Amino acid sequence: MPLSEHEQRLLEQIERALVDDDPKFASSVRSGDRRGKARRKLQLGFLLFVVGMAALIGGAVIPSVPLGALGFLIAFGGLALAVLNYRSATGVVEAGPGGPAGSSASGRGGRAGRGGGKARRQPLKNRLEERFRRRYDQ
């Protein structure tokens, strides 16, 4: 949903205030799309996995232990890189904070624990919006 003109002006004011207050932090936040970087790492991980598997199979076909070991290490490193960046690349990160809370709450009561986490997030959002409106009105 697009922002209204009023919301766009407010967002621009917030961005300018952020740059004025802490330019180093603002530049680090503005430095690019984190999801895009994670996607590139995910793709690189899969590419390394495929290359490593090819080297591993090549080491088995040509009886070469060093080539097979190198292929295994490359495939393992590529798979680890892909797995570590999967959540960030696919956007599952937004659901991430609910995941650990839900898993720890499932031992306490299952569904009630997950619902409690969701209920706690909504009032925080309302409080933040209300605080923002009060600051804008002043």
Backbone as CSV, one residue per row, in Angstrom:
resi,resn,N_x,N_y,N_z,CA_x,CA_y,CA_z,C_x,C_y,C_z
1,MET,0.847,-1.155,0.000,0.000,0.000,0.000,0.905,1.234,0.000
2,PRO,0.676,2.170,-0.950,1.532,3.357,-1.015,1.261,4.306,0.151
3,LEU,2.287,5.073,0.483,2.160,6.039,1.568,1.467,7.292,1.064
4,SER,0.706,7.918,1.940,0.078,9.184,1.584,1.142,10.273,1.559
5,GLU,0.782,11.436,1.037,1.749,12.539,0.973,2.204,12.944,2.365
6,HIS,1.266,12.961,3.298,1.593,13.321,4.684,2.600,12.330,5.269
7,GLU,2.360,11.040,5.044,3.270,10.012,5.557,4.635,10.097,4.876
8,GLN,4.658,10.411,3.587,5.931,10.558,2.885,6.731,11.727,3.445
9,ARG,6.059,12.844,3.739,6.753,13.995,4.326,7.300,13.637,5.702
10,LEU,6.492,12.915,6.494,6.958,12.496,7.816,8.174,11.583,7.705
11,LEU,8.135,10.663,6.764,9.256,9.745,6.575,10.514,10.504,6.159
12,GLU,10.362,11.483,5.275,11.512,12.291,4.872,12.076,13.071,6.056
13,GLN,11.194,13.608,6.906,11.660,14.333,8.089,12.423,13.403,9.030
14,ILE,11.917,12.216,9.210,12.583,11.245,10.082,13.955,10.889,9.506
15,GLU,14.018,10.668,8.200,15.294,10.331,7.566,16.298,11.472,7.723
16,ARG,15.851,12.721,7.510,16.761,13.855,7.672,17.242,13.978,9.108
17,ALA,16.328,13.758,10.066,16.726,13.825,11.473,17.733,12.730,11.809
18,LEU,17.543,11.550,11.246,18.477,10.457,11.478,19.855,10.798,10.924
19,VAL,19.890,11.342,9.712,21.166,11.707,9.106,21.842,12.804,9.926
20,ASP,21.056,13.765,10.417,21.625,14.844,11.231,22.153,14.318,12.560
21,ASP,21.408,13.420,13.197,21.789,12.914,14.516,22.989,11.972,14.458
22,ASP,22.943,11.025,13.536,23.998,10.013,13.472,24.283,9.648,12.015
23,PRO,25.117,10.423,11.327,25.356,10.158,9.905,26.016,8.815,9.630
24,LYS,26.860,8.342,10.556,27.525,7.055,10.346,26.506,5.917,10.343
25,PHE,25.592,5.935,11.328,24.554,4.909,11.383,23.637,5.000,10.166
26,ALA,23.284,6.213,9.768,22.403,6.393,8.615,23.035,5.835,7.350
27,SER,24.329,6.053,7.169,24.979,5.519,5.974,25.078,3.999,6.020
28,SER,25.258,3.444,7.204,25.320,1.984,7.285,23.962,1.356,7.034
29,VAL,22.901,2.020,7.447,21.555,1.498,7.197,21.201,1.639,5.729
30,ARG,21.629,2.721,5.128,21.289,3.010,3.745,22.186,2.270,2.760
31,SER,23.160,1.526,3.233,24.204,0.966,2.385,23.731,-0.077,1.392
32,GLY,22.498,-0.478,1.396,22.046,-1.419,0.382,20.996,-2.363,0.918
33,ASP,20.529,-3.190,0.014,19.486,-4.144,0.347,20.117,-5.389,0.943
34,ARG,19.841,-5.634,2.206,20.419,-6.810,2.864,19.891,-8.099,2.262
35,ARG,18.634,-8.080,1.840,18.071,-9.289,1.248,18.780,-9.626,-0.059
36,GLY,19.145,-8.599,-0.826,19.872,-8.840,-2.076,21.239,-9.447,-1.826
37,LYS,21.926,-8.929,-0.803,23.236,-9.494,-0.460,23.095,-10.942,-0.008
38,ALA,22.070,-11.214,0.766,21.859,-12.583,1.240,21.519,-13.509,0.078
39,ARG,20.763,-13.003,-0.902,20.449,-13.826,-2.079,21.709,-14.171,-2.858
40,ARG,22.598,-13.178,-3.007,23.849,-13.459,-3.719,24.675,-14.499,-2.978
41,LYS,24.713,-14.396,-1.649,25.454,-15.399,-0.867,24.806,-16.769,-0.984
42,LEU,23.477,-16.797,-1.014,22.762,-18.059,-1.178,23.099,-18.686,-2.529
43,GLN,23.088,-17.886,-3.585,23.423,-18.389,-4.913,24.877,-18.851,-4.970
44,LEU,25.768,-18.088,-4.359,27.171,-18.487,-4.319,27.335,-19.803,-3.561
45,GLY,26.582,-19.968,-2.475,26.639,-21.204,-1.711,26.204,-22.401,-2.534
46,PHE,25.111,-22.241,-3.290,24.659,-23.347,-4.137,25.657,-23.632,-5.250
47,LEU,26.242,-22.580,-5.804,27.249,-22.782,-6.844,28.463,-23.524,-6.291
48,LEU,28.921,-23.113,-5.112,30.052,-23.807,-4.489,29.700,-25.258,-4.173
49,PHE,28.457,-25.502,-3.763,28.026,-26.873,-3.476,28.106,-27.734,-4.739
50,VAL,27.610,-27.192,-5.852,27.632,-27.952,-7.107,29.067,-28.209,-7.560
51,VAL,29.912,-27.179,-7.475,31.310,-27.345,-7.867,31.999,-28.356,-6.953
52,GLY,31.723,-28.275,-5.667,32.319,-29.222,-4.721,31.878,-30.654,-4.968
53,MET,30.598,-30.822,-5.286,30.115,-32.181,-5.580,30.756,-32.712,-6.855
54,ALA,30.936,-31.821,-7.850,31.598,-32.257,-9.082,33.043,-32.680,-8.783
55,ALA,33.717,-31.918,-7.946,35.098,-32.281,-7.587,35.114,-33.571,-6.771
56,LEU,34.137,-33.750,-5.893,34.060,-34.975,-5.091,33.849,-36.190,-5.984
57,ILE,32.942,-36.066,-6.932,32.689,-37.173,-7.858,33.906,-37.402,-8.753
58,GLY,34.541,-36.289,-9.179,35.760,-36.420,-9.987,36.860,-37.124,-9.210
59,GLY,36.945,-36.846,-7.921,37.940,-37.518,-7.086,37.641,-38.988,-6.919
60,ALA,36.360,-39.364,-7.012,36.005,-40.782,-6.922,36.255,-41.498,-8.247
61,VAL,35.964,-40.811,-9.352,36.159,-41.424,-10.668,37.653,-41.588,-10.957
62,ILE,38.393,-40.520,-10.766,39.853,-40.581,-10.878,40.327,-40.844,-9.454
63,PRO,40.815,-41.989,-9.139,41.144,-42.272,-7.733,42.142,-41.260,-7.163
64,SER,41.598,-40.136,-6.684,42.436,-39.074,-6.133,41.825,-38.614,-4.809
65,VAL,42.466,-38.991,-3.724,41.964,-38.622,-2.398,42.018,-37.107,-2.177
66,PRO,43.091,-36.419,-2.550,43.110,-34.965,-2.321,41.997,-34.230,-3.074
67,LEU,41.716,-34.646,-4.310,40.641,-34.014,-5.080,39.286,-34.285,-4.432
68,GLY,39.070,-35.488,-3.971,37.815,-35.814,-3.293,37.653,-35.047,-1.989
69,ALA,38.732,-34.948,-1.225,38.669,-34.203,0.040,38.425,-32.719,-0.220
70,LEU,39.095,-32.172,-1.223,38.890,-30.769,-1.573,37.446,-30.541,-2.030
71,GLY,36.929,-31.466,-2.823,35.534,-31.371,-3.271,34.561,-31.417,-2.108
72,PHE,34.829,-32.291,-1.152,33.972,-32.371,0.028,33.986,-31.061,0.804
73,LEU,35.181,-30.500,1.017,35.287,-29.249,1.772,34.582,-28.100,1.055
74,ILE,34.725,-28.030,-0.257,34.058,-26.972,-1.022,32.543,-27.148,-0.960
75,ALA,32.073,-28.383,-1.127,30.630,-28.643,-1.072,30.080,-28.339,0.317
76,PHE,30.792,-28.722,1.343,30.341,-28.462,2.705,30.298,-26.957,2.996
77,GLY,31.337,-26.239,2.582,31.359,-24.794,2.782,30.253,-24.095,2.019
78,GLY,30.003,-24.519,0.788,28.918,-23.930,-0.002,27.560,-24.202,0.596
79,LEU,27.359,-25.408,1.085,26.090,-25.746,1.709,25.893,-24.950,3.000
80,ALA,26.951,-24.801,3.775,26.854,-24.008,5.005,26.537,-22.552,4.683
81,LEU,27.162,-21.994,3.660,26.890,-20.618,3.259,25.443,-20.460,2.815
82,ALA,24.940,-21.416,2.063,23.559,-21.350,1.590,22.571,-21.463,2.751
83,VAL,22.810,-22.390,3.666,21.893,-22.580,4.790,21.878,-21.361,5.710
84,LEU,23.037,-20.786,5.952,23.109,-19.636,6.850,22.443,-18.391,6.265
85,ASN,22.343,-18.301,4.952,21.745,-17.129,4.327,20.347,-17.387,3.783
86,TYR,19.816,-18.581,3.983,18.496,-18.910,3.433,17.397,-18.036,4.013
87,ARG,17.361,-17.879,5.323,16.303,-17.087,5.957,16.329,-15.638,5.520
88,SER,17.516,-15.057,5.495,17.629,-13.654,5.098,17.270,-13.457,3.633
89,ALA,17.634,-14.397,2.793,17.405,-14.258,1.360,15.945,-14.440,0.994
90,THR,15.234,-15.280,1.701,13.850,-15.556,1.346,12.859,-14.685,2.092
91,GLY,13.324,-13.885,3.045,12.417,-13.009,3.775,11.750,-13.676,4.944
92,VAL,12.190,-14.843,5.338,11.613,-15.538,6.480,12.051,-14.873,7.772
93,VAL,12.989,-13.947,7.687,13.519,-13.284,8.881,12.431,-12.551,9.640
94,GLU,11.461,-11.968,8.914,10.384,-11.253,9.585,9.628,-12.146,10.557
95,ALA,9.500,-13.422,10.225,8.827,-14.355,11.107,9.775,-14.953,12.135
96,GLY,11.061,-14.644,12.020,12.078,-15.216,12.890,11.857,-14.975,14.369
97,PRO,11.577,-13.719,14.807,11.400,-13.504,16.236,10.236,-14.304,16.803
98,GLY,9.209,-14.564,16.015,8.095,-15.368,16.505,8.464,-16.834,16.603
99,GLY,9.419,-17.265,15.762,9.813,-18.672,15.746,10.441,-19.115,17.039
100,PRO,11.530,-18.459,17.486,12.133,-18.891,18.735,11.202,-18.721,19.924
101,ALA,10.390,-17.677,19.936,9.472,-17.485,21.055,8.412,-18.580,21.052
102,GLY,7.966,-18.933,19.823,6.963,-19.985,19.737,7.527,-21.331,20.141
103,SER,8.780,-21.580,19.781,9.359,-22.880,20.102,9.624,-22.985,21.599
104,SER,10.046,-21.885,22.229,10.277,-21.964,23.665,8.961,-21.972,24.420
105,ALA,7.940,-21.327,23.862,6.648,-21.292,24.531,5.890,-22.596,24.326
106,SER,6.248,-23.366,23.282,5.509,-24.594,23.023,5.688,-25.583,24.168
107,GLY,6.807,-25.524,24.854,7.008,-26.400,25.995,6.142,-25.991,27.177
108,ARG,5.780,-24.688,27.233,4.976,-24.198,28.342,3.487,-24.425,28.121
109,GLY,3.050,-24.357,26.880,1.619,-24.522,26.714,1.185,-24.535,25.278
110,GLY,2.105,-24.639,24.375,1.763,-24.776,22.981,1.133,-23.543,22.397
111,ARG,-0.120,-23.641,22.063,-0.817,-22.610,21.330,-0.945,-21.318,22.129
112,ALA,-1.183,-21.406,23.402,-1.344,-20.201,24.221,-0.056,-19.397,24.231
113,GLY,1.083,-20.056,24.229,2.365,-19.356,24.230,2.582,-18.586,22.946
114,ARG,2.217,-19.172,21.802,2.389,-18.478,20.534,1.421,-17.329,20.427
115,GLY,0.212,-17.505,20.861,-0.780,-16.436,20.808,-0.377,-15.291,21.699
116,GLY,0.259,-15.608,22.830,0.696,-14.563,23.746,1.758,-13.695,23.118
117,GLY,2.662,-14.279,22.331,3.688,-13.501,21.668,3.087,-12.545,20.655
118,LYS,2.078,-13.015,19.943,1.429,-12.179,18.953,0.661,-11.052,19.629
119,ALA,0.022,-11.364,20.739,-0.747,-10.344,21.443,0.178,-9.287,22.017
120,ARG,1.390,-9.641,22.394,2.327,-8.663,22.949,2.863,-7.734,21.871
121,ARG,2.985,-8.206,20.652,3.523,-7.372,19.589,2.555,-6.265,19.203
122,GLN,1.280,-6.523,19.167,0.308,-5.532,18.726,0.280,-4.310,19.629
123,PRO,0.202,-4.440,20.950,0.206,-3.234,21.778,1.490,-2.424,21.645
124,LEU,2.623,-3.077,21.423,3.869,-2.350,21.234,3.770,-1.477,19.998
125,LYS,3.220,-2.025,18.945,3.038,-1.257,17.716,2.127,-0.061,17.978
126,ASN,1.051,-0.297,18.681,0.131,0.795,18.987,0.806,1.858,19.835
127,ARG,1.604,1.434,20.803,2.296,2.409,21.652,3.276,3.238,20.854
128,LEU,4.009,2.587,19.959,4.966,3.316,19.144,4.274,4.302,18.211
129,GLU,3.161,3.875,17.615,2.418,4.782,16.742,1.878,5.972,17.525
130,GLU,1.363,5.707,18.712,0.834,6.782,19.548,1.948,7.749,19.954
131,ARG,3.100,7.225,20.315,4.234,8.067,20.690,4.677,8.921,19.505
132,PHE,4.680,8.331,18.317,5.035,9.086,17.119,4.041,10.197,16.862
133,ARG,2.759,9.898,16.980,1.728,10.929,16.758,1.858,12.070,17.755
134,ARG,2.140,11.729,19.026,2.302,12.782,20.028,3.483,13.676,19.691
135,ARG,4.573,13.088,19.251,5.746,13.900,18.885,5.448,14.785,17.690
136,TYR,4.702,14.263,16.739,4.375,15.044,15.539,3.448,16.200,15.890
137,ASP,2.507,15.984,16.799,1.545,17.025,17.166,2.206,18.164,17.945
138,GLN,3.315,17.898,18.613,3.960,18.938,19.422,4.673,19.938,18.626
